[in-house]
CSV table of C-alpha atoms in Angstrom, one decimal:
chain,number,residue,atom,x,y,z
A,1,MET,CA,-12.3,16.2,130.4
A,2,PHE,CA,-15.7,17.4,131.4
A,3,LYS,CA,-18.6,15.0,131.9
A,4,GLN,CA,-20.4,16.3,128.8
A,5,ASP,CA,-17.3,15.7,126.7
A,6,GLU,CA,-16.9,12.2,128.1
A,7,MET,CA,-20.6,11.5,127.4
A,8,MET,CA,-20.3,12.6,123.7
A,9,VAL,CA,-17.1,10.6,123.1
A,10,ARG,CA,-18.7,7.5,124.6
A,11,LEU,CA,-21.8,8.0,122.4
A,12,ILE,CA,-19.7,8.4,119.3
A,13,ILE,CA,-17.8,5.2,120.1
A,14,GLU,CA,-21.1,3.4,120.6
A,15,GLY,CA,-22.5,4.5,117.2
A,16,MET,CA,-23.8,8.0,117.3
A,17,LYS,CA,-23.4,9.9,114.0
A,18,GLY,CA,-22.6,13.6,114.0
A,19,ASP,CA,-25.7,14.4,112.0
A,20,ASN,CA,-28.0,12.4,114.2
A,21,PHE,CA,-27.8,14.1,117.6
A,22,PRO,CA,-29.7,12.3,120.5
A,23,VAL,CA,-33.4,12.9,120.7
A,24,GLY,CA,-34.3,15.0,123.7
A,25,MET,CA,-31.0,17.0,123.8
A,26,MET,CA,-30.2,20.4,122.4
A,27,GLY,CA,-29.5,19.9,118.7
A,28,GLY,CA,-31.6,16.7,118.5
A,29,ALA,CA,-35.2,16.2,117.8
A,30,LYS,CA,-37.8,16.7,120.6
A,31,MET,CA,-39.0,13.7,122.5
A,32,GLU,CA,-42.5,14.4,121.2
A,33,SER,CA,-41.3,13.4,117.8
A,34,LEU,CA,-41.3,9.8,119.1
A,35,GLU,CA,-44.8,9.7,120.3
A,36,GLY,CA,-46.7,6.6,119.2
A,37,ILE,CA,-43.7,4.8,117.7
A,38,ARG,CA,-42.9,1.4,119.0
A,39,MET,CA,-39.1,1.1,119.0
A,40,ARG,CA,-36.7,-1.8,119.6
A,41,CYS,CA,-34.1,-0.9,122.1
A,42,ASN,CA,-30.8,-2.6,121.2
A,43,LYS,CA,-28.8,-1.4,124.1
A,44,MET,CA,-28.4,1.3,126.7
A,45,THR,CA,-25.6,3.7,127.6
A,46,LEU,CA,-26.1,4.6,131.2
A,47,PHE,CA,-24.1,7.4,132.9
A,48,ALA,CA,-25.7,7.4,136.3
A,49,ARG,CA,-25.9,4.5,138.7
A,50,MET,CA,-28.3,3.1,141.3
A,51,GLU,CA,-27.5,1.6,144.7
A,52,GLY,CA,-30.7,0.1,146.0
A,53,ASP,CA,-33.3,2.8,145.3
A,54,GLU,CA,-30.8,5.6,145.5
A,55,LEU,CA,-29.6,7.4,142.4
A,56,ILE,CA,-25.9,8.1,142.6
A,57,ASP,CA,-23.0,9.3,140.4
A,58,PHE,CA,-24.9,11.5,138.0
A,59,GLU,CA,-24.4,15.0,136.5
A,60,ARG,CA,-27.4,17.1,137.4
A,61,PHE,CA,-27.7,18.9,134.0
A,62,LEU,CA,-27.0,15.9,131.7
A,63,PRO,CA,-29.2,12.9,130.8
A,64,TYR,CA,-29.0,9.9,133.1
A,65,GLY,CA,-28.3,7.8,130.0
A,66,PHE,CA,-29.4,6.9,126.5
A,67,LEU,CA,-31.4,4.3,124.7
A,68,HIS,CA,-30.2,3.0,121.3
A,69,VAL,CA,-33.3,2.3,119.3
A,70,ASP,CA,-34.6,1.6,115.8
A,71,ALA,CA,-38.0,1.5,114.2
A,72,PRO,CA,-39.5,1.5,110.7
A,73,GLU,CA,-40.7,5.1,111.3
A,74,LEU,CA,-37.1,6.3,112.1
A,75,ARG,CA,-34.8,7.1,109.3
A,76,GLU,CA,-31.8,5.4,111.0
A,77,HIS,CA,-30.5,4.1,114.3
A,78,THR,CA,-31.5,6.7,116.9
A,79,ILE,CA,-30.3,7.6,120.3
A,80,VAL,CA,-32.8,8.8,122.9
A,81,SER,CA,-31.9,10.6,126.1
A,82,ILE,CA,-33.2,9.4,129.5
A,83,ARG,CA,-34.0,12.6,131.5
A,84,HIS,CA,-36.5,11.4,134.1
A,85,LYS,CA,-35.4,9.6,137.3
A,86,LEU,CA,-38.1,6.9,137.0
A,87,ASP,CA,-37.3,6.4,133.3
A,88,PHE,CA,-33.7,5.9,134.4
A,89,ARG,CA,-34.6,3.6,137.2
A,90,ASN,CA,-36.5,1.3,134.8
A,91,ALA,CA,-33.7,1.4,132.3
A,92,TRP,CA,-31.3,0.4,135.2
A,93,ILE,CA,-33.6,-2.6,136.1
A,94,PHE,CA,-33.5,-3.8,132.5
A,95,GLN,CA,-29.7,-3.4,132.3
A,96,GLU,CA,-29.1,-5.2,135.6
A,97,SER,CA,-31.4,-8.0,134.7
A,98,ARG,CA,-29.3,-8.6,131.6
A,99,LEU,CA,-32.3,-8.6,129.2
A,100,PHE,CA,-30.1,-7.4,126.3
A,101,ASP,CA,-28.1,-10.7,126.6
A,102,GLU,CA,-31.2,-12.9,126.7
A,103,PRO,CA,-31.5,-14.6,123.3
A,104,ALA,CA,-35.2,-15.4,123.7
A,105,CYS,CA,-36.4,-11.8,124.1
A,106,GLU,CA,-36.2,-8.3,122.8
A,107,VAL,CA,-36.8,-4.9,124.6
A,108,HIS,CA,-39.3,-2.4,123.1
A,109,VAL,CA,-39.8,1.2,124.3
A,110,THR,CA,-42.4,3.8,123.5
A,111,TYR,CA,-42.6,7.5,124.4
A,112,LYS,CA,-45.8,8.2,126.2
A,113,ARG,CA,-46.7,11.8,126.9
A,114,ALA,CA,-49.0,12.4,129.8
A,115,GLY,CA,-52.6,13.3,128.8
A,116,GLY,CA,-55.9,14.1,130.3
A,117,GLY,CA,-55.7,15.6,133.8
A,118,LYS,CA,-52.0,14.8,134.0
A,119,THR,CA,-51.2,17.3,131.1
A,120,LEU,CA,-50.3,20.1,133.6
A,121,PHE,CA,-47.6,17.8,135.2
A,122,ARG,CA,-46.2,16.5,131.9
A,123,GLY,CA,-42.8,17.9,132.5
A,124,ILE,CA,-42.3,16.0,135.8
A,125,LEU,CA,-43.9,12.7,134.8
A,126,PRO,CA,-42.0,9.7,133.3
A,127,HIS,CA,-42.1,9.4,129.5
A,128,ILE,CA,-40.7,6.0,128.6
A,129,GLU,CA,-42.6,2.7,128.7
A,130,TYR,CA,-40.3,-0.4,128.7
A,131,MET,CA,-41.6,-3.7,127.5
A,132,VAL,CA,-40.1,-7.2,126.9
A,133,PHE,CA,-41.4,-9.4,124.2
A,134,TYR,CA,-40.4,-12.8,122.8
A,135,LYS,CA,-37.8,-12.5,120.0
A,136,GLY,CA,-39.3,-11.8,116.6
A,137,VAL,CA,-42.2,-9.6,117.6
A,138,PHE,CA,-40.5,-6.5,116.4
A,139,ASN,CA,-39.7,-8.1,113.0
A,140,ASP,CA,-43.5,-8.8,112.7
A,141,ILE,CA,-44.2,-5.1,113.4
A,142,CYS,CA,-42.1,-4.2,110.4
A,143,VAL,CA,-44.2,-6.4,108.1
A,144,PRO,CA,-47.3,-4.5,107.1
A,145,GLU,CA,-49.5,-7.6,106.9
A,146,LEU,CA,-48.5,-8.7,110.4
A,147,ARG,CA,-48.1,-5.3,112.1
A,148,GLU,CA,-51.6,-5.0,113.5
A,149,TYR,CA,-51.4,-8.5,115.2
A,150,ALA,CA,-47.8,-7.9,116.5
A,151,LEU,CA,-48.8,-4.5,118.1
A,152,ALA,CA,-51.6,-6.3,119.9
A,153,ASP,CA,-49.3,-8.8,121.5
A,154,LYS,CA,-49.0,-8.4,125.3
A,155,PRO,CA,-45.5,-8.0,126.6
A,156,ILE,CA,-43.9,-10.6,128.9
A,157,PHE,CA,-43.5,-7.7,131.3
A,158,ARG,CA,-43.8,-4.0,131.2
A,159,LEU,CA,-42.4,-1.1,133.3
A,160,TYR,CA,-43.7,2.5,133.1
A,161,GLY,CA,-43.1,4.9,135.9
A,162,HIS,CA,-44.1,2.9,139.0
A,163,GLU,CA,-46.4,0.6,137.1
A,164,ARG,CA,-45.2,-3.1,136.8
A,165,ASP,CA,-47.1,-5.7,134.7
A,166,ILE,CA,-45.8,-9.3,134.5
A,167,ASN,CA,-47.7,-11.4,132.1
A,168,ASP,CA,-45.4,-14.5,131.9
A,169,VAL,CA,-43.9,-15.5,135.3
A,170,GLN,CA,-42.3,-18.6,133.6
A,171,PHE,CA,-40.0,-16.4,131.5
A,172,GLY,CA,-36.9,-17.0,133.8
A,173,VAL,CA,-35.8,-13.4,134.6
A,174,ASP,CA,-35.1,-12.5,138.2
A,175,ASN,CA,-38.5,-11.0,139.2
A,176,SER,CA,-37.2,-9.5,142.4
A,177,LEU,CA,-35.7,-6.7,140.3
A,178,PHE,CA,-39.2,-5.8,139.2
């Protein structure tokens, strides 16, 4: 079986519907359709791997992996492709730190398209901002009366490209990964 076939079978097993092809892949919506949407990331399906800072075991023309997300602005559970090396590296850090198993927190992601002077380099810059919040913030985002306040909350920590922000060092996750 070819890598692409393996990838599609695994995504179907993990909840992809035939009429909701992954965002950022041929047949799916463009990544730009996610701009400005705060999404809760429920899990990741990663196909590449990291050893130290080295990316290994990946198929050059396929995504490094996928994010499984939901948001009030999306019509249903959505799968988003990870196509940039730094976006993958940050996803790998979240996966390795077992944040999806942490009952006290939730992972949010946003698509950020480069602007200003970086517009010319948009195709080679990272696109996905990863954030960790205390559990319940996303539910508050879904309530119109609480949305503005919930969106103003600072994350416990945040990864975007090479940027690293840690706002709560007491949280209890292995900070050496970040």
